[in-house]
Short mmCIF file of C-alpha atoms in Angstrom, two decimals:
data_model
loop_
_atom_site.label_atom_id
_atom_site.label_comp_id
_atom_site.label_asym_id
_atom_site.label_seq_id
_atom_site.Cartn_x
_atom_site.Cartn_y
_atom_site.Cartn_z
CA MET A 1 0.00 0.00 0.00
CA THR A 2 1.55 3.29 -1.06
CA GLY A 3 0.79 6.99 -0.83
CA LEU A 4 -1.25 6.82 2.40
CA GLY A 5 1.49 7.46 4.96
CA ARG A 6 0.42 6.20 8.35
CA ILE A 7 -2.87 4.77 7.05
CA LYS A 8 -2.42 1.02 6.87
CA PRO A 9 -4.83 -1.87 6.47
CA ALA A 10 -5.58 -4.12 9.43
CA ALA A 11 -3.41 -7.21 9.74
CA ARG A 12 -6.46 -9.45 9.30
CA VAL A 13 -6.74 -8.41 5.63
CA SER A 14 -3.16 -7.50 4.73
CA GLY A 15 0.05 -9.40 4.29
CA GLN A 16 -1.63 -12.67 3.48
CA LYS A 17 -0.34 -14.92 0.74
CA GLN A 18 -2.37 -14.97 -2.45
CA ASP A 19 -5.48 -17.06 -1.93
CA VAL A 20 -6.28 -20.20 -3.88
CA TRP A 21 -9.26 -18.70 -5.69
CA SER A 22 -7.15 -15.87 -7.14
CA ILE A 23 -4.41 -18.28 -8.20
CA ILE A 24 -6.78 -20.69 -9.93
CA ASN A 25 -8.78 -17.94 -11.63
CA GLU A 26 -5.56 -16.31 -12.84
CA ALA A 27 -4.33 -19.62 -14.22
CA ALA A 28 -7.66 -20.27 -15.92
CA ALA A 29 -7.62 -16.86 -17.62
CA ALA A 30 -4.07 -17.39 -18.87
CA SER A 31 -4.46 -20.97 -20.06
CA PRO A 32 -4.14 -21.70 -23.78
CA LYS A 33 -6.85 -24.38 -23.32
CA GLN A 34 -9.96 -22.27 -23.70
CA PRO A 35 -12.69 -22.44 -22.66
CA ILE A 36 -11.60 -23.96 -19.35
CA VAL A 37 -13.74 -26.70 -17.84
CA ASN A 38 -14.23 -25.31 -14.33
CA MET A 39 -14.51 -28.04 -11.72
CA GLY A 40 -12.87 -25.93 -9.05
CA GLN A 41 -15.22 -23.75 -7.02
CA GLY A 42 -18.32 -25.54 -5.76
CA PHE A 43 -21.03 -23.66 -7.59
CA PHE A 44 -23.73 -25.46 -9.54
CA GLY A 45 -23.74 -25.59 -13.32
CA TYR A 46 -27.54 -25.62 -13.44
CA ASN A 47 -30.56 -23.84 -11.98
CA PRO A 48 -32.75 -24.65 -8.99
CA PRO A 49 -35.91 -26.57 -9.92
CA ASP A 50 -38.82 -24.61 -11.39
CA PHE A 51 -41.00 -24.76 -8.29
CA ILE A 52 -38.34 -22.82 -6.37
CA LEU A 53 -37.51 -20.40 -9.19
CA ASN A 54 -41.19 -19.64 -9.71
CA ALA A 55 -41.58 -18.93 -6.01
CA ALA A 56 -38.73 -16.40 -6.22
CA LYS A 57 -40.30 -14.67 -9.21
CA GLU A 58 -43.68 -14.50 -7.50
CA ALA A 59 -42.12 -13.12 -4.31
CA LEU A 60 -40.67 -10.20 -6.28
CA ASP A 61 -44.21 -9.06 -7.10
CA ARG A 62 -45.14 -8.75 -3.42
CA VAL A 63 -44.45 -5.44 -1.71
CA GLU A 64 -43.54 -6.94 1.68
CA CYS A 65 -41.03 -9.32 0.05
CA ASN A 66 -39.05 -6.38 -1.31
CA GLN A 67 -38.62 -4.73 2.08
CA TYR A 68 -36.66 -5.58 5.23
CA SER A 69 -37.35 -8.98 6.70
CA PRO A 70 -37.38 -9.42 10.49
CA THR A 71 -33.78 -9.68 11.62
CA LYS A 72 -34.24 -13.30 12.76
CA GLY A 73 -35.77 -14.23 9.42
CA ARG A 74 -39.13 -14.39 7.69
CA PRO A 75 -41.66 -16.31 9.81
CA ARG A 76 -42.69 -18.50 6.88
CA LEU A 77 -39.12 -19.67 6.29
CA LYS A 78 -38.40 -20.28 9.97
CA LYS A 79 -41.58 -22.36 10.23
CA ALA A 80 -40.76 -24.28 7.04
CA ILE A 81 -37.29 -25.14 8.38
CA ALA A 82 -38.66 -26.13 11.78
CA ASP A 83 -41.28 -28.34 10.11
CA ALA A 84 -38.67 -29.93 7.83
CA TYR A 85 -36.18 -30.74 10.61
CA SER A 86 -38.46 -31.59 13.54
CA PRO A 87 -38.92 -35.21 12.32
CA PHE A 88 -35.13 -35.71 12.39
CA TRP A 89 -34.89 -34.20 15.88
CA GLY A 90 -37.75 -36.34 17.17
CA ARG A 91 -39.42 -33.30 18.71
CA GLU A 92 -40.98 -30.02 17.63
CA ILE A 93 -38.38 -27.34 16.89
CA ASP A 94 -39.61 -23.89 17.91
CA PRO A 95 -39.29 -21.63 14.85
CA GLU A 96 -39.38 -18.48 16.99
CA THR A 97 -36.58 -19.32 19.42
CA GLU A 98 -34.56 -22.20 17.91
CA VAL A 99 -34.10 -21.04 14.28
CA THR A 100 -32.44 -17.90 12.93
CA ILE A 101 -31.96 -16.99 9.26
CA THR A 102 -28.60 -15.65 8.08
CA THR A 103 -27.07 -14.24 4.92
CA GLY A 104 -25.68 -17.56 3.80
CA ALA A 105 -24.25 -20.26 6.04
CA ASN A 106 -20.93 -18.42 6.11
CA GLU A 107 -22.38 -15.30 7.74
CA GLY A 108 -24.28 -17.59 10.09
CA MET A 109 -21.02 -19.15 11.26
CA LEU A 110 -19.41 -15.73 11.62
CA SER A 111 -22.41 -14.72 13.76
CA ALA A 112 -21.92 -17.82 15.93
CA PHE A 113 -18.24 -17.00 16.47
CA MET A 114 -19.02 -13.34 17.14
CA ALA A 115 -21.67 -14.43 19.64
CA PHE A 116 -19.42 -16.65 21.77
CA ILE A 117 -15.73 -16.11 21.05
CA GLU A 118 -13.74 -13.62 23.11
CA PRO A 119 -10.08 -12.75 22.41
CA GLY A 120 -7.92 -15.72 23.41
CA ASP A 121 -10.70 -18.31 23.30
CA GLU A 122 -9.69 -21.45 21.42
CA VAL A 123 -11.69 -23.07 18.62
CA ILE A 124 -10.85 -26.57 17.41
CA ILE A 125 -11.27 -27.30 13.71
CA PHE A 126 -10.47 -30.42 11.72
CA GLU A 127 -8.03 -30.27 8.82
CA PRO A 128 -8.77 -29.96 5.98
CA PHE A 129 -11.17 -27.13 6.78
CA PHE A 130 -13.40 -24.73 4.85
CA ASP A 131 -11.03 -21.78 4.48
CA GLN A 132 -13.58 -19.20 5.67
CA TYR A 133 -13.53 -20.78 9.15
CA ILE A 134 -10.11 -19.24 9.71
CA SER A 135 -10.97 -15.58 9.12
CA ASN A 136 -14.36 -15.96 10.81
CA ILE A 137 -12.74 -17.29 13.99
CA GLU A 138 -9.96 -14.71 13.95
CA MET A 139 -12.33 -11.74 13.53
CA PRO A 140 -13.51 -11.83 17.18
CA GLY A 141 -10.00 -12.73 18.38
CA GLY A 142 -10.30 -16.50 18.55
CA LYS A 143 -7.28 -18.78 18.47
CA ILE A 144 -7.45 -21.69 16.02
CA VAL A 145 -6.38 -25.16 17.14
CA THR A 146 -6.27 -27.79 14.39
CA VAL A 147 -6.67 -31.55 14.51
CA PRO A 148 -5.99 -33.36 11.22
CA LEU A 149 -8.13 -35.99 9.57
CA HIS A 150 -5.54 -38.61 8.68
CA PRO A 151 -5.80 -39.87 5.08
CA PRO A 152 -5.62 -43.60 4.42
CA SER A 153 -2.04 -44.88 4.23
CA THR A 154 -2.88 -46.48 0.88
CA GLY A 155 -4.24 -43.23 -0.61
CA ALA A 156 -1.58 -43.09 -3.33
CA THR A 157 -2.08 -46.67 -4.47
CA ARG A 158 -5.75 -47.59 -4.25
CA THR A 159 -9.21 -46.06 -4.10
CA SER A 160 -10.93 -46.26 -0.73
CA SER A 161 -13.90 -44.73 1.05
CA ALA A 162 -13.77 -41.15 2.27
CA ALA A 163 -14.65 -42.73 5.64
CA ASP A 164 -11.02 -43.83 5.85
CA TRP A 165 -9.93 -40.27 6.62
CA ALA A 166 -9.73 -40.82 10.36
CA VAL A 167 -9.85 -38.78 13.55
CA ASP A 168 -7.14 -39.62 16.09
CA PHE A 169 -9.17 -39.19 19.28
CA GLU A 170 -6.07 -39.01 21.46
CA GLU A 171 -4.95 -36.03 19.36
CA LEU A 172 -8.39 -34.47 19.70
CA GLU A 173 -8.46 -34.90 23.47
CA LYS A 174 -4.96 -33.42 23.81
CA ALA A 175 -6.07 -30.39 21.77
CA ILE A 176 -8.69 -29.51 24.39
CA THR A 177 -7.58 -26.98 27.01
CA PRO A 178 -9.39 -24.84 29.60
CA LYS A 179 -9.52 -22.13 26.89
CA THR A 180 -11.38 -24.33 24.38
CA LYS A 181 -14.74 -22.64 23.77
CA MET A 182 -15.96 -24.30 20.60
CA ILE A 183 -15.34 -27.12 18.13
CA VAL A 184 -16.31 -26.91 14.46
CA LEU A 185 -17.48 -30.06 12.73
CA ASN A 186 -18.33 -30.43 9.03
CA THR A 187 -20.38 -33.46 7.96
CA PRO A 188 -20.75 -34.35 5.11
CA HIS A 189 -17.25 -32.96 4.83
CA ASN A 190 -15.78 -30.53 2.30
CA PRO A 191 -13.39 -31.39 0.69
CA VAL A 192 -12.99 -35.01 1.86
CA GLY A 193 -16.56 -36.22 1.27
CA LYS A 194 -16.52 -38.01 4.63
CA VAL A 195 -19.78 -38.50 6.53
CA PHE A 196 -18.79 -38.79 10.18
CA SER A 197 -20.13 -42.04 11.61
CA LYS A 198 -22.52 -42.08 14.55
CA LYS A 199 -19.75 -43.60 16.67
CA GLU A 200 -17.31 -40.80 15.76
CA LEU A 201 -19.92 -38.13 16.48
CA GLN A 202 -20.75 -39.70 19.84
CA LYS A 203 -17.07 -39.62 20.84
CA ILE A 204 -16.75 -35.97 19.80
CA GLY A 205 -20.02 -35.13 21.54
CA HIS A 206 -18.94 -36.89 24.74
CA LEU A 207 -15.73 -34.83 24.86
CA CYS A 208 -17.71 -31.63 24.36
CA VAL A 209 -20.22 -32.48 27.09
CA LYS A 210 -17.41 -33.46 29.46
CA ASN A 211 -15.58 -30.16 28.83
CA GLU A 212 -18.58 -27.86 28.21
CA ILE A 213 -17.60 -27.00 24.65
CA ILE A 214 -20.03 -25.55 22.09
CA ILE A 215 -20.35 -27.65 18.92
CA LEU A 216 -20.80 -25.74 15.66
CA SER A 217 -22.00 -28.51 13.34
CA ASP A 218 -21.65 -27.38 9.74
CA GLU A 219 -24.18 -29.60 7.99
CA VAL A 220 -24.65 -27.57 4.80
CA TYR A 221 -24.47 -30.74 2.64
CA ASP A 222 -27.08 -32.45 4.81
CA ARG A 223 -29.29 -33.41 1.84
CA LEU A 224 -26.43 -34.99 -0.10
CA TYR A 225 -25.42 -38.23 1.58
CA TYR A 226 -24.83 -41.67 0.08
CA VAL A 227 -24.41 -43.60 3.35
CA PRO A 228 -26.39 -43.33 6.60
CA PHE A 229 -26.13 -39.77 7.92
CA THR A 230 -26.38 -38.81 11.60
CA ARG A 231 -27.12 -35.23 12.64
CA MET A 232 -25.06 -34.16 15.65
CA SER A 233 -27.98 -32.60 17.56
CA THR A 234 -29.96 -35.84 17.47
CA LEU A 235 -27.49 -37.91 19.53
CA SER A 236 -28.61 -36.99 23.06
CA PRO A 237 -30.24 -34.14 24.98
CA GLU A 238 -26.85 -33.30 26.53
CA ILE A 239 -25.16 -33.01 23.12
CA GLU A 240 -28.12 -31.12 21.64
CA ALA A 241 -27.85 -28.56 24.44
CA LEU A 242 -24.38 -27.61 23.18
CA THR A 243 -24.95 -27.87 19.42
CA ILE A 244 -25.63 -25.16 16.85
CA THR A 245 -26.46 -26.70 13.46
CA VAL A 246 -25.65 -24.80 10.26
CA GLY A 247 -27.77 -25.12 7.11
CA SER A 248 -27.65 -23.69 3.59
CA ALA A 249 -30.31 -23.07 0.97
CA GLY A 250 -27.50 -22.58 -1.52
CA LYS A 251 -26.41 -26.19 -1.10
CA ASN A 252 -29.93 -27.60 -0.63
CA PHE A 253 -31.58 -25.89 -3.59
CA TYR A 254 -28.70 -25.38 -6.11
CA ALA A 255 -28.68 -21.64 -5.42
CA THR A 256 -25.32 -20.65 -3.94
CA GLY A 257 -25.79 -17.04 -5.10
CA TRP A 258 -28.96 -16.55 -3.06
CA ARG A 259 -27.03 -16.34 0.22
CA VAL A 260 -29.74 -17.76 2.46
CA GLY A 261 -28.58 -19.84 5.41
CA TRP A 262 -29.82 -20.69 8.88
CA LEU A 263 -28.73 -21.86 12.29
CA MET A 264 -30.74 -24.12 14.56
CA GLY A 265 -30.09 -24.88 18.20
CA PRO A 266 -31.17 -24.35 21.80
CA ALA A 267 -32.90 -21.03 22.43
CA ASP A 268 -30.25 -19.96 24.95
CA LEU A 269 -27.57 -20.24 22.24
CA ILE A 270 -29.53 -19.06 19.20
CA LYS A 271 -30.60 -15.78 20.86
CA TYR A 272 -26.96 -14.66 21.01
CA VAL A 273 -26.27 -15.75 17.44
CA SER A 274 -29.31 -13.72 16.37
CA ALA A 275 -27.99 -10.72 18.28
CA ALA A 276 -24.63 -10.94 16.49
CA HIS A 277 -26.33 -11.39 13.10
CA THR A 278 -28.39 -8.25 13.75
CA ARG A 279 -25.20 -6.25 14.24
CA ILE A 280 -23.41 -7.76 11.22
CA CYS A 281 -26.05 -7.34 8.51
CA TYR A 282 -29.39 -6.79 10.27
CA SER A 283 -31.51 -8.94 7.95
CA SER A 284 -31.21 -11.23 4.93
CA VAL A 285 -32.63 -11.13 1.41
CA SER A 286 -36.43 -11.06 1.68
CA PRO A 287 -37.76 -12.49 -1.63
CA LEU A 288 -35.25 -15.33 -1.61
CA GLN A 289 -36.16 -16.26 1.95
CA GLU A 290 -39.76 -16.55 0.78
CA ALA A 291 -38.70 -18.73 -2.15
CA CYS A 292 -36.69 -20.99 0.16
CA ALA A 293 -39.73 -21.37 2.39
CA VAL A 294 -41.69 -22.65 -0.61
CA GLY A 295 -38.74 -24.92 -1.39
CA PHE A 296 -39.01 -26.59 2.00
CA GLU A 297 -42.81 -26.70 1.90
CA GLN A 298 -42.92 -28.46 -1.45
CA ALA A 299 -39.62 -30.41 -1.66
CA SER A 300 -40.90 -33.73 -0.32
CA ALA A 301 -44.08 -33.72 -2.42
CA GLN A 302 -42.01 -32.88 -5.50
CA GLY A 303 -39.66 -35.80 -4.75
CA PHE A 304 -36.83 -33.28 -4.67
CA TRP A 305 -34.82 -34.61 -1.70
CA ASP A 306 -34.66 -38.12 -3.17
CA SER A 307 -33.83 -36.89 -6.65
CA THR A 308 -31.07 -34.57 -5.44
CA ILE A 309 -29.26 -37.51 -3.82
CA HIS A 310 -29.80 -39.78 -6.83
CA ASP A 311 -28.73 -37.13 -9.34
CA MET A 312 -25.58 -36.07 -7.48
CA LYS A 313 -24.50 -39.65 -6.81
CA SER A 314 -24.99 -40.37 -10.53
CA LYS A 315 -22.78 -37.40 -11.41
CA MET A 316 -20.15 -38.53 -8.92
CA ASP A 317 -20.10 -42.07 -10.32
CA ARG A 318 -20.10 -40.81 -13.91
CA PHE A 319 -17.13 -38.52 -13.31
CA ASN A 320 -15.08 -40.91 -11.20
CA LYS A 321 -15.04 -43.52 -13.96
CA VAL A 322 -12.22 -41.55 -15.55
CA TRP A 323 -10.02 -42.19 -12.50
CA ASP A 324 -10.80 -45.91 -12.61
CA GLU A 325 -9.87 -45.79 -16.31
CA LEU A 326 -6.59 -44.00 -15.59
CA GLY A 327 -5.75 -46.17 -12.59
CA MET A 328 -5.60 -43.08 -10.40
CA PRO A 329 -6.88 -43.60 -6.83
CA TYR A 330 -9.40 -41.32 -5.15
CA SER A 331 -11.38 -41.02 -1.92
CA ASP A 332 -14.84 -42.30 -2.82
CA PRO A 333 -17.19 -39.69 -1.30
CA GLU A 334 -19.91 -40.58 1.18
CA GLY A 335 -21.63 -37.23 0.74
CA GLY A 336 -21.42 -33.79 -0.84
CA TYR A 337 -20.24 -33.02 -4.37
CA PHE A 338 -16.47 -32.93 -4.07
CA VAL A 339 -14.00 -35.71 -4.77
CA LEU A 340 -10.32 -35.80 -3.75
CA VAL A 341 -8.11 -37.52 -6.32
CA ASN A 342 -4.59 -38.67 -5.46
CA MET A 343 -2.27 -37.62 -8.30
CA ASN A 344 0.94 -39.10 -6.96
CA LYS A 345 1.25 -40.98 -10.27
CA VAL A 346 1.35 -37.74 -12.29
CA LYS A 347 4.96 -36.78 -12.97
CA LEU A 348 5.37 -33.05 -13.49
CA PRO A 349 8.18 -32.08 -15.90
CA GLU A 350 11.20 -30.94 -13.89
CA ASP A 351 11.69 -27.83 -15.98
CA TYR A 352 8.04 -26.79 -16.12
CA PRO A 353 7.74 -22.95 -15.97
CA PHE A 354 5.62 -22.50 -12.85
CA PRO A 355 5.26 -18.86 -11.74
CA ASP A 356 7.02 -18.07 -8.47
CA HIS A 357 3.82 -17.86 -6.41
CA VAL A 358 2.95 -21.40 -7.50
CA ALA A 359 6.49 -22.84 -7.43
CA SER A 360 6.77 -21.85 -3.77
CA ARG A 361 3.57 -23.66 -2.78
CA PRO A 362 3.04 -27.41 -2.15
CA ARG A 363 2.87 -29.92 -4.98
CA ASP A 364 -0.95 -29.81 -5.24
CA PHE A 365 -0.78 -26.16 -6.35
CA LYS A 366 1.61 -27.18 -9.10
CA LEU A 367 -0.69 -30.03 -10.09
CA ALA A 368 -3.68 -27.69 -10.25
CA TRP A 369 -1.76 -25.13 -12.32
CA PHE A 370 -0.50 -27.86 -14.63
CA LEU A 371 -4.01 -29.28 -15.11
CA ILE A 372 -5.30 -25.88 -16.16
CA GLN A 373 -2.43 -25.08 -18.51
CA GLU A 374 -1.96 -28.48 -20.14
CA VAL A 375 -5.34 -30.20 -19.88
CA GLY A 376 -7.79 -27.29 -19.58
CA VAL A 377 -9.55 -28.45 -16.39
CA ALA A 378 -9.67 -26.29 -13.26
CA ALA A 379 -9.58 -27.98 -9.84
CA ILE A 380 -8.62 -26.88 -6.33
CA PRO A 381 -5.42 -27.73 -4.41
CA PRO A 382 -6.57 -28.85 -0.93
CA THR A 383 -3.47 -27.80 1.00
CA GLU A 384 -5.14 -24.36 1.00
CA PHE A 385 -7.41 -25.93 3.64
CA TYR A 386 -4.48 -26.93 5.92
CA THR A 387 -2.02 -25.29 8.23
CA ASP A 388 1.58 -25.40 6.98
CA LYS A 389 2.37 -28.06 9.58
CA ASN A 390 -0.04 -30.60 8.11
CA ALA A 391 -0.14 -29.58 4.44
CA HIS A 392 2.05 -32.57 3.53
CA LEU A 393 -0.95 -34.82 4.20
CA ALA A 394 -2.73 -33.54 1.09
CA GLU A 395 0.00 -32.41 -1.30
CA ASP A 396 -0.72 -35.21 -3.79
CA TYR A 397 -4.49 -34.62 -3.83
CA VAL A 398 -6.61 -32.36 -6.01
CA ARG A 399 -10.30 -31.51 -5.39
CA PHE A 400 -12.94 -31.64 -8.14
CA ALA A 401 -16.56 -30.41 -7.89
CA VAL A 402 -19.05 -32.58 -9.79
CA CYS A 403 -22.12 -30.32 -9.44
CA LYS A 404 -22.04 -29.58 -13.17
CA ASP A 405 -24.07 -30.58 -16.22
CA ASP A 406 -23.34 -34.09 -17.49
CA GLU A 407 -21.97 -32.66 -20.76
CA VAL A 408 -19.40 -30.69 -18.73
CA LEU A 409 -18.43 -33.82 -16.79
CA GLU A 410 -17.92 -35.74 -20.04
CA GLU A 411 -15.79 -32.95 -21.51
CA ALA A 412 -13.70 -32.88 -18.33
CA LYS A 413 -13.19 -36.64 -18.55
CA ASN A 414 -12.09 -36.38 -22.19
CA ARG A 415 -9.54 -33.74 -21.28
CA LEU A 416 -8.31 -35.54 -18.17
CA ARG A 417 -7.47 -38.60 -20.28
CA GLY A 418 -4.64 -36.42 -21.55
CA LEU A 419 -2.88 -37.06 -18.22
CA LYS A 420 -1.89 -40.55 -19.44
CA LYS A 421 1.28 -39.26 -21.03
CA TYR A 422 2.40 -37.72 -17.72
CA MET A 423 1.84 -40.83 -15.64
CA GLU A 424 4.34 -43.50 -14.71
#
């Protein structure tokens, strides 16, 4: 920053290394392989279903839907969410006190951290992590403590379930200190595709009950699971009392640009999250909240929840055939729409002209750059979702998002077959 003398940006936004999204977008723009097949960022390549789109269009014609919503969310949406989730909870969720609507799941999580984290409080997150967790925790002064998910030892040689990315519970217990205020859990997990088992969740929940730790359960992919899925809040009354569950209309309804999310949990936790949300952005987008309410009201009758699982699993299986063809192992996802592929077998040319900001990063950044430049497919290097200490665990992996049209998936597969000449 020049020309401003003593005026300097805050450390939280300055001096950081270039982020992965900038690097990948820059590479994509510079690639000779145009147009790029973008399987990097997790946005959908298709629209929400008509019944949800039509609800959004109709909402725009209503005066009240174009004005401020109540800060805690539109009553219709809160009720629709409570009605949709009460059967899973085995009790009636109170839409007035146990649900709050946020401007996307990300702002909801920021509100949760702002509500409970004081400077010096520790928050445990699992690596790899959604990168926004870091800045959201640091904003109120929280200290991040990481516990890695350990990849399978055979990850470079054979395909195995994403379930094989394992928590070392001794490591987790050692990470807990008197300053631990919160633990963040993501299931189904981005980018691993792991659905935490009931047994794993019970162990985590037991540690949190024992130590009085709030659980922020990021369940934004909760409608995309291919194995049995357990919701953290449903394990026991004691665990539920400590758990804030995060949801996302963007993930549920193929509408990531709508920025409608929600948090559910005990009234004595949610009221503080709502208070923080009020101070961050006051209220969230009114017409899209109304459309999401219709989405929840009609989804089951439309067969939407079943079809979304079937369709995404079909896309995942369709895309992953190329790795079986190439003999390249991957972590077979249990949920979500990301797949981690182990590219240990890809041999990068020793003299390849990587730019300095890529050459200085772990091998997965080089792999991602190489894929864009030589094959024309954009993917994400997962070491961006690790601390430097544990980045080595993922340096041979690359993350692909399969939430694209089938034609795009087929074109990506055709291009990825070009990796054969770079493999052992």
